[in-house]
Short mmCIF file of C-alpha atoms in Angstrom, two decimals:
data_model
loop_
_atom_site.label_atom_id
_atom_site.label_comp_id
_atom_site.label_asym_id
_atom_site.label_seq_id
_atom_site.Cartn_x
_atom_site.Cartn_y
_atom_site.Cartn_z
CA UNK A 1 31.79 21.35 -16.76
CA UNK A 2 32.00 19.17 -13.53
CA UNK A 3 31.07 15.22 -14.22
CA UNK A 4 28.48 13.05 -12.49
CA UNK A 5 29.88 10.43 -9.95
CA UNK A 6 27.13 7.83 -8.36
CA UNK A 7 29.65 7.89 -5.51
CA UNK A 8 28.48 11.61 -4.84
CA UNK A 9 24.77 10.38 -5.90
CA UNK A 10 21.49 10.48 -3.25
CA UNK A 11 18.19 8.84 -3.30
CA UNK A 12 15.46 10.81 -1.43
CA UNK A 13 11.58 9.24 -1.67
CA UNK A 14 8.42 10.05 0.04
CA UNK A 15 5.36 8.38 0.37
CA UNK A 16 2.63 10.41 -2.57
CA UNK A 17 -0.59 11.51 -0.65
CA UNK A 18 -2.16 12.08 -4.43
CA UNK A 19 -1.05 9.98 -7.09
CA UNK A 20 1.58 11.90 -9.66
CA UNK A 21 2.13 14.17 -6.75
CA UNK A 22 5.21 14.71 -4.84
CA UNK A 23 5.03 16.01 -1.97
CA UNK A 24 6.97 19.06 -0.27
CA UNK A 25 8.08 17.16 2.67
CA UNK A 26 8.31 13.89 4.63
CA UNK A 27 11.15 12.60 2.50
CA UNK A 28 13.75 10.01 3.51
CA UNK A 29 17.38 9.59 2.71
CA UNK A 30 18.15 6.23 1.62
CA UNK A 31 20.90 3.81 0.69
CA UNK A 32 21.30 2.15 -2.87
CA UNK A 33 23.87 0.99 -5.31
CA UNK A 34 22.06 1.03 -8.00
CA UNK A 35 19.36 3.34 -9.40
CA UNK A 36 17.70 2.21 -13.04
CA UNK A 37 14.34 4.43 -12.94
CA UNK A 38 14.49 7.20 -15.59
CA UNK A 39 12.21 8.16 -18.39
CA UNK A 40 12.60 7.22 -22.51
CA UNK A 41 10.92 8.23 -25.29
CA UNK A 42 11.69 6.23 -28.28
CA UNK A 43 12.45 7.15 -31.78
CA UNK A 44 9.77 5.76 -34.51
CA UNK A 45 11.12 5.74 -37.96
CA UNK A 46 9.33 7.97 -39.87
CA UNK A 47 6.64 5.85 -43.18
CA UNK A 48 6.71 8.70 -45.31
CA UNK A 49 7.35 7.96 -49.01
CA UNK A 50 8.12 10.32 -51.86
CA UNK A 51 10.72 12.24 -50.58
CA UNK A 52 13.34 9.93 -52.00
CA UNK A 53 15.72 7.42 -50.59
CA UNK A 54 16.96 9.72 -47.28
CA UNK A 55 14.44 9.35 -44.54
CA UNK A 56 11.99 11.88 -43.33
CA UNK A 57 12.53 13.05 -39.71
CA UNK A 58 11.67 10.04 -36.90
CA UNK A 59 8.59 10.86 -34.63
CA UNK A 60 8.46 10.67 -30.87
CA UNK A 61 6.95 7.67 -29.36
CA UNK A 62 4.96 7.19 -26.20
CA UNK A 63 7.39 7.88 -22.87
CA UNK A 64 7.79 5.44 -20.21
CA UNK A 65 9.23 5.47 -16.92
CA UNK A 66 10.28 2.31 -15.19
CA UNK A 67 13.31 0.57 -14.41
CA UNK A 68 15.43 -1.09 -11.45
CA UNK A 69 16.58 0.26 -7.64
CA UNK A 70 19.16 -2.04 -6.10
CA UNK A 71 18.92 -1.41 -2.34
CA UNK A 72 20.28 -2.85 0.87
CA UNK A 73 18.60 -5.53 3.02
CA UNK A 74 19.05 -3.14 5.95
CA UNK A 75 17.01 -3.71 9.01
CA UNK A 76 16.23 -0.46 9.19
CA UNK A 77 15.60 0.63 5.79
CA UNK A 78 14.48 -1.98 4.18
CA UNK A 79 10.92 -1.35 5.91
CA UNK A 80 10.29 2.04 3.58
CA UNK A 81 10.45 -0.82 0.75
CA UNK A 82 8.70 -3.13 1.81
CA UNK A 83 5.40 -0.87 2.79
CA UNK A 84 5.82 0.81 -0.75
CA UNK A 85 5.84 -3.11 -2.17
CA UNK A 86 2.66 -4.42 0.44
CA UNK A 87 1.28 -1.25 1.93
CA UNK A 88 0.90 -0.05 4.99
CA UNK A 89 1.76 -2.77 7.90
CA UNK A 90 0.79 -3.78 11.20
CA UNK A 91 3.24 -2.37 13.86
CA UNK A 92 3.09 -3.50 17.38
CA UNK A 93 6.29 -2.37 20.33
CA UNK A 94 7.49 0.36 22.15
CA UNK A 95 11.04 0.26 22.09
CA UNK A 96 11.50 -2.77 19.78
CA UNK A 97 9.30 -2.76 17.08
CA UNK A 98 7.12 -5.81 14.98
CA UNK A 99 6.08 -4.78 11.55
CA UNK A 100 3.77 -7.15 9.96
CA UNK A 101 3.50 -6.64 5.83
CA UNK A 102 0.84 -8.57 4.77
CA UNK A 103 0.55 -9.75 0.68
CA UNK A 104 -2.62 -8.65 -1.82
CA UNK A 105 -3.31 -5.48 -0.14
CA UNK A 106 -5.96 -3.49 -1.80
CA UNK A 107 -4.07 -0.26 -2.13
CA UNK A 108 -0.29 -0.18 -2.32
CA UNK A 109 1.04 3.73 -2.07
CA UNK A 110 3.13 5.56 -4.70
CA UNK A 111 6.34 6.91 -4.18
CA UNK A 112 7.70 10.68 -5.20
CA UNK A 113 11.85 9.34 -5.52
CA UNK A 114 14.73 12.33 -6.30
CA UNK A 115 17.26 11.21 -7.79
CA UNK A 116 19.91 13.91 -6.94
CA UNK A 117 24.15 14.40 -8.90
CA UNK A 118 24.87 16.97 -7.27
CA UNK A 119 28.44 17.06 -9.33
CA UNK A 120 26.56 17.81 -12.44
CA UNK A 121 24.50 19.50 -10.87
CA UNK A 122 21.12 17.01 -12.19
CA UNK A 123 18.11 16.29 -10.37
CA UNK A 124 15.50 14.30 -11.46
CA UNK A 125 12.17 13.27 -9.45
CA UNK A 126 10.12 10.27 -10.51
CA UNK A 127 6.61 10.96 -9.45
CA UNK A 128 3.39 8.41 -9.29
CA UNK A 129 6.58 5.27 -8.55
CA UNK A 130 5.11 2.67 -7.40
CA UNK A 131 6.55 -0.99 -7.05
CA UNK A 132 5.75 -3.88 -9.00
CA UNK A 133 8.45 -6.75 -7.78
CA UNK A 134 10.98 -7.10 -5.33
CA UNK A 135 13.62 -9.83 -5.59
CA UNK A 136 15.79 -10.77 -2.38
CA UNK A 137 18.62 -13.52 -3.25
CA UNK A 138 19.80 -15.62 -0.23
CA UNK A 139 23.58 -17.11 -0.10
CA UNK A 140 25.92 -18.28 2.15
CA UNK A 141 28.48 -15.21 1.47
CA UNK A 142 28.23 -11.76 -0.42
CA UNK A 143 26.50 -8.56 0.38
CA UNK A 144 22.68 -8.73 0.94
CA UNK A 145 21.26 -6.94 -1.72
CA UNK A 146 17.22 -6.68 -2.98
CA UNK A 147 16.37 -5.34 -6.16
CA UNK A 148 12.82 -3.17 -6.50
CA UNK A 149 11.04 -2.66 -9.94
CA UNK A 150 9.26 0.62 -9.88
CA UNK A 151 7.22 1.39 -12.94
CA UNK A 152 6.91 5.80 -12.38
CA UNK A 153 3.96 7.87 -14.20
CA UNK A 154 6.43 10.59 -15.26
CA UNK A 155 9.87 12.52 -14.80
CA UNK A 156 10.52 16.04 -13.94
CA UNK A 157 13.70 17.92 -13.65
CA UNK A 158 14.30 19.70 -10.44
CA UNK A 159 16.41 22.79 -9.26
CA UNK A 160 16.95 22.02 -5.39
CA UNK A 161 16.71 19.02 -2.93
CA UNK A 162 13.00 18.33 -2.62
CA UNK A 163 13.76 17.94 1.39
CA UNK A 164 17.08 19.35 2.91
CA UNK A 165 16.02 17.27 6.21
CA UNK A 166 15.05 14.23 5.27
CA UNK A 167 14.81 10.91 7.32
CA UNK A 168 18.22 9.23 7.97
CA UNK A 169 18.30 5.71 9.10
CA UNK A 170 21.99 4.40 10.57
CA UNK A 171 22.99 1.50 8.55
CA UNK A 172 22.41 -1.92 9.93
CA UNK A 173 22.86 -4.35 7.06
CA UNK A 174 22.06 -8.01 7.18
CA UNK A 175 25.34 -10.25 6.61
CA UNK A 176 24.35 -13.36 4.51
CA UNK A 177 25.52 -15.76 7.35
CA UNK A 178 22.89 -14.65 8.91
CA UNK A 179 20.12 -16.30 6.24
CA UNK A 180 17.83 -18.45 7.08
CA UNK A 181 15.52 -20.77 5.26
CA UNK A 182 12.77 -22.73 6.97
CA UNK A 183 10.39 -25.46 5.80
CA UNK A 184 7.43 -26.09 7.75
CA UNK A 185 8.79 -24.12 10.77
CA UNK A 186 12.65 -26.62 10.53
CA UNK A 187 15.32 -25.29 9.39
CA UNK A 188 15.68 -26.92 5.71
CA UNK A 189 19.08 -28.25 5.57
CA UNK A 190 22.31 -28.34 2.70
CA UNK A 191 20.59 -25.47 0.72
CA UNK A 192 23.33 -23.96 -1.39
CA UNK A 193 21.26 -20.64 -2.03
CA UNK A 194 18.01 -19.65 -2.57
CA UNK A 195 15.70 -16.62 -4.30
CA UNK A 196 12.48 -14.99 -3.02
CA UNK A 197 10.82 -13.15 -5.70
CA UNK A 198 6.93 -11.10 -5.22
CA UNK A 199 4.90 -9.35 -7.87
CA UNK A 200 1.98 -6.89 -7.33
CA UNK A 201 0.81 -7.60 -11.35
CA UNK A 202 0.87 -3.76 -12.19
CA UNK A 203 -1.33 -2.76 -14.75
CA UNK A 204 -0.04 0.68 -16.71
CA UNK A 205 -3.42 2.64 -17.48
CA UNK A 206 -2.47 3.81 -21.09
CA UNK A 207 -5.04 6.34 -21.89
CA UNK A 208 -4.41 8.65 -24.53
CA UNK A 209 -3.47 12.44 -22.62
CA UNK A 210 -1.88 15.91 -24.10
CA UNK A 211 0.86 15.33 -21.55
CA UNK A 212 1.75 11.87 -23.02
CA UNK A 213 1.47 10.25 -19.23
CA UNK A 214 -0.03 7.26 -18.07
CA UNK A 215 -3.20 7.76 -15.77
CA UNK A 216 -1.99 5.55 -13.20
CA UNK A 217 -0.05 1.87 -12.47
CA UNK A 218 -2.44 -0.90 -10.79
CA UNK A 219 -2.12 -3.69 -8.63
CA UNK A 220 -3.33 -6.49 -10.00
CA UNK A 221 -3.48 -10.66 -9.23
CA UNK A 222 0.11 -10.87 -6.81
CA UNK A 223 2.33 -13.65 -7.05
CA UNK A 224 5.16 -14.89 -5.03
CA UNK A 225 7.77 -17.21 -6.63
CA UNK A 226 11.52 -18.47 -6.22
CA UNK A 227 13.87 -20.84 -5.89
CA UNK A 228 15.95 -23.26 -3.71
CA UNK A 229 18.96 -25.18 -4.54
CA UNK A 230 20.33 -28.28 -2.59
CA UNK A 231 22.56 -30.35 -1.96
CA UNK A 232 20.84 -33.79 -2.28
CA UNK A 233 21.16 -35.85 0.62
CA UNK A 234 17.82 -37.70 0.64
CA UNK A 235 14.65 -37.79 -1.13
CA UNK A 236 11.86 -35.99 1.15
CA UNK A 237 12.04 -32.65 -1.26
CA UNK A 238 11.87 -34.16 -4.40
CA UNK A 239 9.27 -36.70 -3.35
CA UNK A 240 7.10 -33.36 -2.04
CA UNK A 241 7.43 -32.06 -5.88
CA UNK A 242 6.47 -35.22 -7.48
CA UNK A 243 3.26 -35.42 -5.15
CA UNK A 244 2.58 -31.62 -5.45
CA UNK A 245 2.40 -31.25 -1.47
CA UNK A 246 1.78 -28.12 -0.47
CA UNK A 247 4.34 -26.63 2.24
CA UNK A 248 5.32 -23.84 4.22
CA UNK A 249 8.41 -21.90 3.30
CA UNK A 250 10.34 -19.19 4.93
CA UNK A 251 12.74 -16.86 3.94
CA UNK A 252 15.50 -14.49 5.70
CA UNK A 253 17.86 -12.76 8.12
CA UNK A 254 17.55 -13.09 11.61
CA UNK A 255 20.46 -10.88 13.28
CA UNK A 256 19.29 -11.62 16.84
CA UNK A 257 15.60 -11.77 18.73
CA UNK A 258 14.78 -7.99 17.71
CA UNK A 259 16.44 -7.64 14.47
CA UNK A 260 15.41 -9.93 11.73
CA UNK A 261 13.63 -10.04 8.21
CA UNK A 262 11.36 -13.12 7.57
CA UNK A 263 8.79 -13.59 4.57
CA UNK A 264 6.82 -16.99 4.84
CA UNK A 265 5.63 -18.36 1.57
CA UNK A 266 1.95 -19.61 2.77
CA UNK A 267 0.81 -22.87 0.53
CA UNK A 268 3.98 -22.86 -1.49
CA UNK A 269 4.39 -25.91 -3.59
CA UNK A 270 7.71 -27.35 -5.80
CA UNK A 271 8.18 -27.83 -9.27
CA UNK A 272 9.48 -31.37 -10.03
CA UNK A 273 13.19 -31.01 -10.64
CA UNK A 274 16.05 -32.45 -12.45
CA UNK A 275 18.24 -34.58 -10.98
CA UNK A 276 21.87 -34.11 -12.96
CA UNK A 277 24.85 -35.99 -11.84
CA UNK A 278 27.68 -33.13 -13.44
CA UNK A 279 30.64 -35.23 -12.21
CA UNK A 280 32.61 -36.51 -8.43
CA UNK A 281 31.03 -33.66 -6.90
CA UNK A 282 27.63 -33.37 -4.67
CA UNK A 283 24.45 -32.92 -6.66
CA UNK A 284 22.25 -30.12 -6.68
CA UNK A 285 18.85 -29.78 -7.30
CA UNK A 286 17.14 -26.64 -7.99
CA UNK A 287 13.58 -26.67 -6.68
CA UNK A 288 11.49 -23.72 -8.59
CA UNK A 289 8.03 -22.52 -5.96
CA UNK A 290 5.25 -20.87 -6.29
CA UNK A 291 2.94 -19.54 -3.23
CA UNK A 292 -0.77 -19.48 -2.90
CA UNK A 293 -3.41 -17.77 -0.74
CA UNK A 294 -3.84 -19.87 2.17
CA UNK A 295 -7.39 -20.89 2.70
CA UNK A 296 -7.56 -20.99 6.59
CA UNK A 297 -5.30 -17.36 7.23
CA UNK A 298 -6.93 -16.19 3.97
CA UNK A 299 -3.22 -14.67 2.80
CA UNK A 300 -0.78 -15.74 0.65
CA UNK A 301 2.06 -14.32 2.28
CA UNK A 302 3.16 -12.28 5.53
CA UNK A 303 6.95 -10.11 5.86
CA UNK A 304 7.53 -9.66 9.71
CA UNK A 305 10.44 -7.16 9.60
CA UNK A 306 11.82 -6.58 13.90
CA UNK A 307 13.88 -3.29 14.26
CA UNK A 308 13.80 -0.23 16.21
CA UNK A 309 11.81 1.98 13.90
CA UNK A 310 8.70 2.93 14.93
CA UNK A 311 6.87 3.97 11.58
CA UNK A 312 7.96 4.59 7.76
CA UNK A 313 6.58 7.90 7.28
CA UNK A 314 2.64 8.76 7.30
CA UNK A 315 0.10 6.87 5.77
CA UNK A 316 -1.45 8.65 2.32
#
């Protein structure tokens, strides 16, 4: 019997037109190095008494499907994410495309995502997927890497590729050099690294069903959160977090005037830090955030991702 290698291992997903419902076609191919979302059933020991000191047989408990997709902050692909995380964006170009993701979007799609060894050969499609955070690190070397958390309504086992012609995208991956992080539309200078993290709040509809599924996964109240360290070379930050000023932060890669990944944290405001001195060395400060709704734009949070793709599949 032949063994499963995740070097041999593809990722195909589609947008769902009906929740739970993968569809026959309209899949794309996409890049990962990491791929966490499976379904478990736990074991539940088994009360009965009377039978003496051996235990009775354990009993099936309720199955959930959720877990982690590590995926590239590609300038191409990233986009399929990021409209499965906000929804469907705003997309304006003709040769070089603007794609505006906006935050708290009333209706986020779900996602139909194979899962495909073909070594073993195992194929396993996670239907009703749909995203509940995505988490982008920023640092000054490394790969650029986000990390999606896709809470699924079921698994099924599969016998063929769901799409033998699905959408490619050539790589074009972000380096890390090419970061940036703003503050109030300047550059915000000595920041060691920083973290970007947003939330749709999904709710898991846990109604009881023959088939042991959830009814569906909600959005709910959206946050956006993160981090910044610093090297401290003068007081303007960590007088902002004492007074609880509100600013503007932004977040991303900017590979030249057509190809760049930006989120701006609308309203975002600083946790007061601690100051430690750890020894000769420069001291850091890690600043924690959290974003808000602005009041005048009436959004918390905008992702303006430039590339040369016109659109990420069709709308459900």
């Amino acid at each position: 019997m032949a063994l499963g290698f995740g070097a041999n291992a593809r990722l195909l997903a589609a947008f769902e037109a009906t929740y739970g419902s993968p569809p026959t076609d309209n899949y794309h191919r996409l890049g990962f190095s990491r791929y966490g979302l499976s379904a478990r059933q736990q074991l539940i020991d088994n009360d009965l008494l009377g039978e003496g000191r051996d235990p009775a047989p354990a009993v099936l408990g309720a199955l959930t499907c959720d877990g982690e997709v590590s995926v590239p902050c590609d300038a191409r692909q990233i986009g399929f994410w990021l409209k499965a995380l906000l929804g469907e964006p705003a997309t304006t170009g003709t040769t070089n495309f603007t794609h505006t993701f906006q935050s708290a979007a009333s209706v986020i799609p779900s996602l139909a995502c194979q899962a495909i060894n073909p070594d073993v050969p195992l194929r396993r499609t996670h239907f009703g997927a749909r995203a509940d955070s995505f988490t982008l690190p920023l640092r000054r070397d490394g790969l650029t890497t986000a990390t999606m958390s896709l809470i699924a309504q079921g698994e099924s086992a599969d016998n063929a590729d769901r799409d033998l012609s699905p959408t490619t995208y050539a790589p074009l991956r972000f380096g890390s050099f090419q970061g940036t992080v703003r503050r109030d539309g300047s550059a915000l200078g000595r920041v060691v690294s920083a973290e970007i993290v947003y939330r749709n709040g999904l709710d898991r509809i846990e109604t009881i069903r023959s088939d042991g599924l959830i009814d569906s996964v909600e959005p709910t109240v959206a946050a956006c959160t993160g981090n910044v360290v610093v090297r401290v070379d003068g007081t303007t930050l960590i007088d902002a977090a004492i007074a609880g000023t509100p600013m503007e932060l932004e977040f991303g890669y900017v590979r030249d005037a057509n190809t760049s990944l930006i989120f701006t944290v609308h309203e975002a405001v600083l946790s007061r830090p601690s100051v430690p001195i750890e020894g000769p060395a420069g001291i850091q400060v890690t600043f924690e955030f959290r974003g808000a709704k602005d009041p005048t734009l009436g959004r918390m949070l905008p992702a303006i991702l430039k590339n040369d793709i016109a659109a990420y599949g069709a709308t459900p």
